[in-house]
């Protein structure tokens, strides 16, 4: 793709105003970066040709029309915290930064909906909602820095999703600008606030988790909840991952409506946290693995559920309660844990200049031990072979079934990656490691990603050609070509270029 022509730049400036179009290098370069290891190796190759910051749907329509006419790629970028490189301009072109589209358009406290522009953050929305006793329960670990358009683009997963639902459940309807510039509304039937309808195809889901390849969400109507009166994060120590796995099942089986998540921290995770996390350093050596039961609801509900949880965990399964202070502190720090770029200690206790990277998959409860064993074998093998470049920082497993804390788990292995010294050879090893990790998820009947999307090298080939091989990927290509005849929307993602060959 040739750099963008002067004529196209002038058209963009006419449509948005010169002050909202950035052809200069600093604005472009900063928008090639995302937090996954990708950019350190390759970000310079993906600096967009121009950055635009629209404010309205009409301006997004104009951008699409210009992009189509001049056949320029368009890449939507929200908070750019996506871990699957969704916002990286693979073919450069126009970087459509949605951050100026940050208005709350309506709060309907009777029907419990908020209609917002996509550049708004959950934090800002919740500040406003808390004044009227409501909240929007999308709560990812990236809560302070990811924003609603990106949450929709990646089909995000929430730490509270087993109680309140995840992004696909929380978006009631949306306005979307298609790659041709046409504006559509998708949701339950045609109603903006209707959660359940049986009219038409379920098109809303097509425009969630598409990684910016099918259009730009310009407005979304979201489902709100009453702010819960009480919160109880209960952390229990066990003697092994196997004990935690059994305890998690026993807690799931309680069938509590207030159970918002069941989380397992495996042995390697506790070992890692013990190196420099103040909540885990003092834990006795008997605490090898940990289970969190998270309860949200009214005071009465949470109190009653807490009693049942403790009877199961402590009296019946003999787990050790870690105490109120650790429980409250650990849960309260859930949004801060991974924001520090370089952190972590190696097994010798030295600070290691590695950054956090996570591979996630959706795995059913019964397959967790198999996946855990295989993933650690893979990561430890790469750690041995490429000493100083990779480290095994342990695994978390969170319930991910929406509104039901049982069954599916977002299963995550955290890998320390030495980005600063990464060579092309190490980069290839990293891709190979990712591919082996993804293959295990498929062997276990899982899905390669619960929330990040399978758009990265190492995942993407398996996602498209194995996980979606039974006709789904072929249909995806047909849909892509139908909606985006010139392949302008985030080209180079999901192997969708195959549709145009
Ligand atoms: C520390 C940390 C913790 C994380 N924890 C979680 C977690 O708990 N749960 C979770 O789900 N994820 C998590 N992530 C990943 C990331 O935060 C999510 O993928 C998030 O949804 C991305 O939102 P964003 O605003 O950063 O979007 P971006 O990364 O900017 O974009 C994500 C995708 O959406 C597309 N997009 C952006 N805006 C639009 C739009 N308006 N219309 C159409 N497409 C659009 C982009 O092109 C891209 O493909 C974490 C990441 C970090 C760094």
XYZ file of C-alpha atoms and ligand atoms in Angstrom:
554
model
C 0.000 0.000 0.000
C 1.412 3.366 -1.045
C 1.525 6.177 1.488
C -1.677 8.201 1.594
C -2.043 10.818 -1.186
C -2.217 14.564 -0.560
C -5.665 14.610 -2.110
C -6.938 12.081 0.452
C -5.350 14.063 3.306
C -7.079 17.246 2.127
C -10.416 15.419 1.955
C -9.925 14.126 5.516
C -9.019 17.616 6.728
C -12.110 19.058 5.050
C -14.306 16.426 6.709
C -12.863 16.572 10.237
C -11.110 19.926 10.470
C -7.316 20.203 10.178
C -6.919 20.066 13.970
C -8.275 16.495 14.068
C -6.023 15.055 11.371
C -2.416 14.256 12.291
C 0.058 13.538 9.509
C 3.107 14.166 11.728
C 5.434 11.425 12.880
C 5.111 11.591 16.712
C 1.315 11.225 16.610
C 1.583 8.361 14.145
C 4.492 6.528 15.785
C 2.891 6.467 19.224
C -0.172 4.786 17.716
C 1.786 1.840 16.306
C 2.414 0.555 19.821
C 0.359 -1.966 21.809
C 1.297 -3.727 25.065
C 2.010 -7.202 23.685
C 5.591 -8.104 22.704
C 4.789 -7.508 19.022
C 5.897 -3.865 18.761
C 9.385 -4.252 20.127
C 10.273 -6.377 17.132
C 8.091 -4.900 14.481
C 6.317 -1.705 15.463
C 8.343 0.523 13.147
C 6.958 -1.404 10.179
C 3.403 -0.531 11.181
C 3.364 3.215 11.752
C 0.079 4.441 10.236
C 0.197 6.984 7.413
C -2.187 9.348 9.154
C -4.130 9.622 12.429
C -7.715 10.931 12.557
C -9.794 11.732 15.617
C -13.485 11.964 14.657
C -16.124 13.210 17.094
C -19.358 12.133 15.402
C -20.889 9.248 13.457
C -21.135 11.540 10.415
C -17.376 12.118 10.524
C -16.730 8.358 10.717
C -18.996 7.940 7.670
C -16.896 10.499 5.780
C -13.656 8.728 6.739
C -15.019 5.427 5.420
C -16.135 6.977 2.161
C -12.728 8.576 1.602
C -10.935 5.349 2.560
C -13.063 3.368 0.105
C -12.544 5.819 -2.701
C -8.759 5.876 -2.245
C -8.560 2.217 -1.088
C -6.788 3.114 2.159
C -6.828 0.738 5.169
C -8.675 1.990 8.274
C -7.722 0.691 11.729
C -9.936 1.584 14.711
C -7.974 2.174 17.892
C -9.532 2.547 21.339
C -7.429 2.204 24.529
C -4.894 0.074 22.596
C -4.571 -2.350 25.498
C -5.594 -5.318 23.331
C -3.236 -8.261 23.748
C -3.795 -9.718 20.287
C -2.464 -6.763 18.261
C -5.982 -5.908 17.026
C -5.222 -2.186 16.889
C -1.857 -2.540 15.133
C -2.014 -1.053 11.612
C -0.639 -4.071 9.763
C -0.962 -2.302 6.383
C -0.554 1.236 7.765
C -3.223 3.592 6.316
C -5.650 5.638 8.420
C -5.535 5.149 12.185
C -9.033 6.007 13.425
C -8.557 6.917 17.074
C -11.991 6.930 18.759
C -11.014 8.745 21.957
C -12.802 12.016 21.139
C -16.092 10.111 20.789
C -16.518 10.007 24.549
C -19.987 11.370 25.327
C -22.650 9.810 27.537
C -25.703 10.307 25.312
C -28.405 9.043 27.672
C -28.833 7.353 31.028
C -32.232 5.695 31.397
C -32.506 4.730 35.063
C -35.988 3.269 34.639
C -35.076 0.767 31.950
C -31.486 0.525 33.263
C -29.604 1.422 30.092
C -26.863 3.866 29.138
C -26.294 4.986 25.565
C -22.729 6.108 24.986
C -20.160 6.921 22.346
C -17.446 4.251 21.997
C -14.522 6.381 23.192
C -15.834 6.510 26.772
C -14.064 4.516 29.490
C -15.888 2.295 31.986
C -14.283 4.274 34.815
C -15.839 7.578 33.658
C -19.199 5.956 32.993
C -19.248 4.368 36.434
C -18.331 7.644 38.155
C -21.530 9.139 36.708
C -23.650 6.049 37.362
C -22.553 5.693 40.988
C -24.317 8.984 41.805
C -27.641 7.280 41.052
C -26.792 3.881 42.600
C -26.180 2.100 39.288
C -23.120 0.558 37.643
C -21.923 -0.873 34.348
C -20.366 -4.191 35.362
C -17.689 -4.668 32.698
C -14.651 -5.118 34.924
C -11.519 -6.306 33.086
C -8.078 -6.169 34.706
C -7.462 -3.325 32.194
C -10.481 -1.400 33.578
C -8.782 2.023 33.921
C -7.272 2.063 30.416
C -9.402 0.030 28.010
C -12.484 1.776 26.596
C -15.930 0.753 25.454
C -15.301 0.640 21.663
C -12.242 -1.557 22.157
C -14.098 -3.763 24.640
C -16.705 -4.320 21.907
C -14.077 -4.774 19.171
C -12.338 -7.489 21.191
C -15.489 -9.095 22.664
C -14.061 -8.502 26.134
C -14.283 -10.717 29.176
C -15.027 -9.294 32.653
C -13.667 -10.465 36.005
C -17.294 -10.329 37.237
C -18.772 -11.889 34.102
C -20.001 -15.073 35.772
C -22.271 -12.879 37.862
C -23.073 -9.967 35.565
C -22.210 -11.132 32.044
C -19.375 -10.194 29.693
C -19.257 -7.496 26.992
C -21.300 -9.483 24.412
C -24.027 -9.861 27.088
C -23.848 -6.253 28.257
C -24.198 -4.517 24.886
C -27.921 -4.324 24.097
C -27.673 -2.601 20.728
C -25.183 -0.672 18.644
C -24.831 1.786 15.839
C -22.152 0.613 13.413
C -20.628 2.351 10.409
C -19.907 -0.301 7.790
C -16.763 -0.149 5.639
C -18.812 1.313 2.776
C -19.967 4.215 4.970
C -23.466 2.837 5.494
C -24.809 3.269 9.057
C -26.752 0.379 10.619
C -28.259 -0.408 14.022
C -27.968 -3.936 15.379
C -29.521 -5.340 18.543
C -32.548 -7.268 19.726
C -34.807 -6.847 16.703
C -34.847 -3.142 15.867
C -35.359 -1.772 19.376
C -32.491 0.182 20.890
C -33.201 -0.959 24.470
C -34.719 -4.391 23.877
C -32.677 -7.248 25.356
C -34.693 -10.159 23.974
C -36.365 -10.382 20.601
C -36.796 -13.130 18.024
C -36.965 -10.852 15.010
C -34.197 -11.222 12.430
C -30.733 -12.746 12.573
C -28.641 -12.151 15.710
C -26.489 -9.603 13.923
C -25.361 -7.805 17.062
C -22.980 -10.662 17.786
C -21.382 -10.314 14.353
C -20.207 -6.835 15.323
C -18.742 -7.849 18.686
C -15.256 -9.380 18.834
C -14.525 -8.851 15.123
C -11.271 -7.012 15.965
C -12.190 -3.980 13.896
C -12.459 -5.965 10.654
C -16.167 -5.356 9.873
C -16.920 -1.745 10.798
C -16.707 0.922 13.485
C -19.061 0.995 16.453
C -20.076 4.632 16.879
C -22.711 4.283 19.614
C -23.710 1.535 22.047
C -26.632 1.033 24.402
C -25.443 -0.836 27.484
C -27.155 -2.881 30.180
C -26.826 -1.406 33.689
C -27.156 -2.998 37.122
C -27.979 -1.806 40.585
C -24.740 -1.128 42.441
C -24.313 -4.131 44.770
C -24.574 -3.431 48.499
C -22.010 -5.993 49.526
C -18.836 -7.548 48.147
C -17.020 -10.578 49.588
C -13.829 -11.846 47.985
C -12.905 -15.007 49.946
C -9.388 -16.405 49.292
C -8.601 -19.968 50.432
C -5.184 -21.644 50.448
C -4.886 -25.331 49.515
C -2.028 -27.860 49.435
C -2.030 -28.430 45.659
C -3.566 -27.443 42.351
C -5.547 -30.706 42.431
C -7.118 -29.742 45.784
C -7.962 -26.309 44.358
C -9.542 -27.889 41.302
C -11.764 -30.036 43.553
C -12.597 -27.087 45.812
C -13.563 -24.949 42.808
C -15.997 -27.651 41.679
C -17.523 -27.899 45.155
C -18.012 -24.110 45.210
C -19.521 -24.116 41.705
C -21.939 -26.829 42.798
C -23.351 -24.642 45.585
C -25.364 -22.980 42.810
C -25.240 -19.566 44.492
C -26.740 -16.651 42.561
C -24.311 -14.292 44.294
C -21.262 -16.260 43.092
C -19.665 -13.807 40.683
C -16.468 -15.769 40.022
C -14.534 -18.823 41.104
C -10.801 -18.391 40.458
C -7.908 -20.839 40.804
C -4.297 -19.648 41.244
C -2.046 -22.637 40.511
C 1.202 -23.674 42.266
C 3.482 -21.809 39.849
C 1.379 -18.635 40.218
C 1.629 -18.726 44.021
C 5.356 -19.438 43.773
C 5.712 -16.384 41.488
C 3.591 -14.117 43.713
C 5.593 -15.210 46.749
C 8.703 -13.662 45.162
C 7.547 -10.058 45.554
C 3.861 -9.672 46.351
C 3.211 -8.521 49.886
C -0.014 -10.483 50.128
C 1.705 -13.749 49.302
C 5.215 -13.394 50.795
C 3.901 -14.086 54.351
C 1.795 -17.103 53.385
C 2.869 -20.335 55.174
C 4.447 -22.981 52.944
C 1.285 -25.105 53.248
C -0.419 -22.580 50.951
C 0.615 -24.015 47.591
C -2.364 -22.999 45.481
C -5.300 -20.611 46.085
C -9.013 -20.477 45.264
C -11.034 -17.261 45.258
C -14.809 -17.322 45.687
C -16.200 -13.907 44.799
C -19.641 -12.903 46.057
C -21.656 -9.803 45.112
C -25.249 -8.924 46.059
C -27.362 -7.451 48.815
C -26.048 -7.587 52.422
C -28.414 -10.422 53.311
C -27.645 -12.509 50.246
C -23.867 -12.148 50.570
C -23.914 -12.930 54.294
C -25.880 -16.138 53.739
C -23.750 -17.185 50.754
C -20.516 -16.450 52.636
C -21.578 -18.888 55.374
C -22.115 -21.658 52.810
C -18.829 -20.900 51.054
C -16.886 -21.111 54.342
C -18.623 -24.351 55.373
C -17.623 -25.906 52.047
C -14.096 -24.515 51.777
C -12.920 -24.643 55.399
C -15.096 -27.233 57.218
C -15.573 -29.723 54.410
C -12.586 -29.296 52.051
C -10.090 -28.238 54.782
C -8.782 -25.183 52.920
C -7.205 -22.264 54.841
C -8.862 -18.832 54.756
C -6.172 -16.229 53.989
C -7.877 -13.568 56.114
C -9.978 -10.450 55.481
C -7.057 -8.063 54.952
C -5.407 -10.135 52.198
C -8.753 -10.906 50.609
C -9.896 -7.297 50.396
C -6.459 -5.982 49.357
C -5.872 -8.585 46.667
C -9.275 -8.072 45.080
C -8.967 -4.272 45.320
C -5.637 -4.385 43.430
C -7.048 -6.392 40.540
C -6.807 -3.482 38.087
C -3.226 -2.586 38.968
C -1.445 -5.910 38.906
C -0.109 -6.030 35.364
C 0.258 -2.423 34.389
C 3.916 -2.109 35.156
C 5.753 -2.810 31.940
C 8.844 -4.362 33.422
C 8.351 -6.251 36.602
C 8.730 -9.580 38.248
C 11.458 -11.533 39.960
C 13.158 -14.660 38.722
C 13.464 -17.820 40.828
C 16.725 -16.491 42.352
C 14.786 -13.467 43.665
C 16.467 -10.979 41.310
C 14.354 -8.317 39.595
C 14.019 -9.469 36.009
C 13.640 -7.071 33.090
C 10.781 -8.988 31.598
C 7.320 -7.841 30.676
C 4.113 -9.662 31.328
C 2.483 -11.494 28.501
C -0.523 -13.773 28.809
C -1.907 -16.518 26.633
C -5.552 -17.239 27.292
C -7.916 -19.995 26.201
C -11.475 -21.028 27.053
C -11.331 -24.474 28.678
C -13.996 -26.546 30.444
C -13.495 -27.389 34.121
C -12.704 -31.084 33.552
C -9.824 -30.317 31.131
C -8.035 -27.777 33.349
C -5.515 -30.274 34.827
C -4.511 -31.543 31.371
C -4.107 -28.055 29.912
C -2.215 -26.843 32.961
C 0.269 -29.745 32.815
C 0.898 -29.320 29.075
C 1.196 -25.510 29.141
C 3.751 -25.541 31.963
C 5.755 -28.234 30.140
C 5.832 -26.019 27.033
C 6.741 -22.762 28.798
C 9.370 -24.449 30.989
C 10.948 -26.083 27.908
C 11.238 -22.685 26.172
C 12.552 -21.141 29.382
C 15.294 -23.814 29.471
C 16.125 -23.531 25.772
C 16.132 -19.718 25.696
C 17.473 -18.971 29.131
C 16.899 -15.344 30.172
C 14.287 -14.667 27.488
C 11.196 -16.402 28.847
C 9.900 -17.249 32.314
C 6.895 -19.180 33.622
C 4.879 -16.822 35.864
C 2.144 -19.355 36.615
C -1.494 -19.750 35.730
C -4.913 -18.332 36.689
C -8.238 -19.935 35.818
C -11.421 -17.815 36.130
C -14.958 -18.951 35.517
C -16.055 -17.437 32.213
C -19.571 -18.786 31.671
C -21.734 -15.622 31.563
C -24.122 -15.313 34.554
C -23.139 -18.804 35.825
C -20.026 -19.516 37.860
C -19.376 -23.020 36.546
C -18.331 -24.896 33.428
C -16.052 -22.737 31.279
C -12.848 -21.159 32.547
C -10.778 -18.368 31.095
C -7.456 -20.149 31.478
C -4.370 -17.996 31.395
C -0.666 -18.730 31.497
C 1.463 -15.712 32.311
C 4.805 -15.645 30.569
C 7.678 -13.288 31.350
C 9.151 -12.109 28.036
C 12.484 -10.313 27.735
C 11.427 -7.810 25.088
C 14.455 -5.563 25.401
C 16.846 -8.188 24.083
C 14.506 -9.913 21.684
C 16.170 -10.981 18.416
C 14.374 -12.268 15.291
C 15.306 -15.805 16.360
C 13.801 -15.380 19.826
C 10.722 -13.793 18.238
C 10.251 -16.921 16.094
C 10.664 -19.096 19.202
C 7.984 -17.024 20.929
C 5.573 -17.533 18.019
C 6.278 -21.271 18.068
C 5.634 -21.403 21.812
C 2.313 -19.600 21.335
C 1.348 -22.010 18.616
C 2.075 -25.032 20.843
C 0.035 -23.469 23.654
C -2.906 -22.850 21.297
C -2.704 -26.437 19.955
C -3.134 -27.812 23.491
C -6.265 -25.680 23.971
C -7.749 -27.199 20.819
C -6.749 -30.761 21.818
C -8.677 -30.175 25.050
C -11.798 -29.157 23.099
C -11.311 -25.507 24.055
C -11.160 -22.218 22.190
C -7.833 -20.501 21.538
C -8.941 -17.231 23.156
C -11.696 -16.320 25.605
C -11.369 -12.580 25.072
C -8.296 -11.335 23.250
C -9.087 -12.733 19.818
C -6.970 -15.104 17.761
C -5.394 -12.513 15.488
C -1.700 -12.892 16.306
C 0.994 -14.897 14.557
C 1.173 -18.245 16.335
C -2.583 -18.277 17.129
C -4.161 -17.051 13.959
C -3.288 -19.986 11.681
C -4.722 -22.482 14.181
C -7.736 -20.276 14.943
C -8.787 -19.914 11.296
C -7.655 -23.209 9.823
C -8.331 -25.580 12.723
C -10.693 -24.135 15.311
C -12.986 -22.579 12.691
C -12.310 -25.159 9.960
C -15.808 -26.647 9.846
C -17.216 -23.945 7.587
C -17.032 -21.040 10.047
C -13.897 -19.480 8.603
C -15.249 -19.844 5.038
C -18.420 -18.038 6.097
C -16.344 -15.350 7.836
C -14.517 -14.712 4.550
C -17.814 -14.494 2.624
C -19.223 -12.021 5.156
C -16.039 -9.957 5.145
C -16.066 -9.671 1.359
C -19.747 -8.776 1.316
C -19.428 -5.997 3.906
C -15.986 -4.755 2.952
C -15.585 -5.146 -0.818
C -12.263 -3.239 -0.897
C -10.724 -4.847 2.212
C -10.186 -1.495 3.916
C -11.204 -2.483 7.484
C -8.158 -3.517 9.485
C -6.653 -5.631 6.690
C -4.101 -8.286 7.593
C -6.067 -9.542 10.617
C -7.593 -13.018 10.990
C -6.127 -14.203 7.631
C -9.160 -12.491 6.072
C -7.030 -11.353 3.129
C -7.632 -14.920 1.871
C -11.164 -13.772 1.031
C -9.813 -11.460 -1.662
C -7.356 -13.853 -3.282
C -3.006 -5.143 31.978
C -4.031 -5.708 31.065
C -5.066 -6.461 31.590
C -6.051 -6.972 30.733
N -7.119 -7.643 31.267
C -8.145 -8.018 30.474
C -9.312 -8.620 31.025
O -9.422 -8.838 32.226
N -10.317 -8.942 30.173
C -10.228 -8.711 28.826
O -11.175 -8.976 28.099
N -9.116 -8.178 28.297
C -8.091 -7.807 29.062
N -6.987 -7.226 28.527
C -6.920 -7.007 27.090
C -7.543 -5.683 26.633
O -7.665 -4.776 27.688
C -8.916 -5.960 26.016
O -8.746 -6.694 24.840
C -9.743 -4.692 25.742
O -11.038 -5.086 25.408
C -9.186 -3.846 24.640
O -9.800 -2.583 24.729
P -9.065 -1.285 24.194
O -9.956 -0.137 24.476
O -7.700 -1.188 24.669
O -9.112 -1.611 22.611
P -7.981 -1.676 21.493
O -6.864 -2.544 21.912
O -7.650 -0.304 21.057
O -8.812 -2.375 20.335
C -9.204 -3.720 20.429
C -9.808 -4.137 19.068
O -11.045 -3.479 18.849
C -11.014 -2.723 17.648
N -11.795 -1.507 17.902
C -11.498 -0.485 18.719
N -12.492 0.429 18.717
C -13.436 -0.029 17.859
C -14.694 0.466 17.419
N -15.193 1.630 17.858
N -15.393 -0.280 16.534
C -14.913 -1.448 16.070
N -13.730 -1.972 16.454
C -13.007 -1.268 17.342
C -9.536 -2.481 17.355
O -9.284 -2.318 15.979
C -8.922 -3.765 17.878
O -8.983 -4.774 16.915
C -5.966 -6.736 29.344
C -4.896 -5.997 28.823
C -3.940 -5.481 29.670
C -2.809 -4.680 29.088
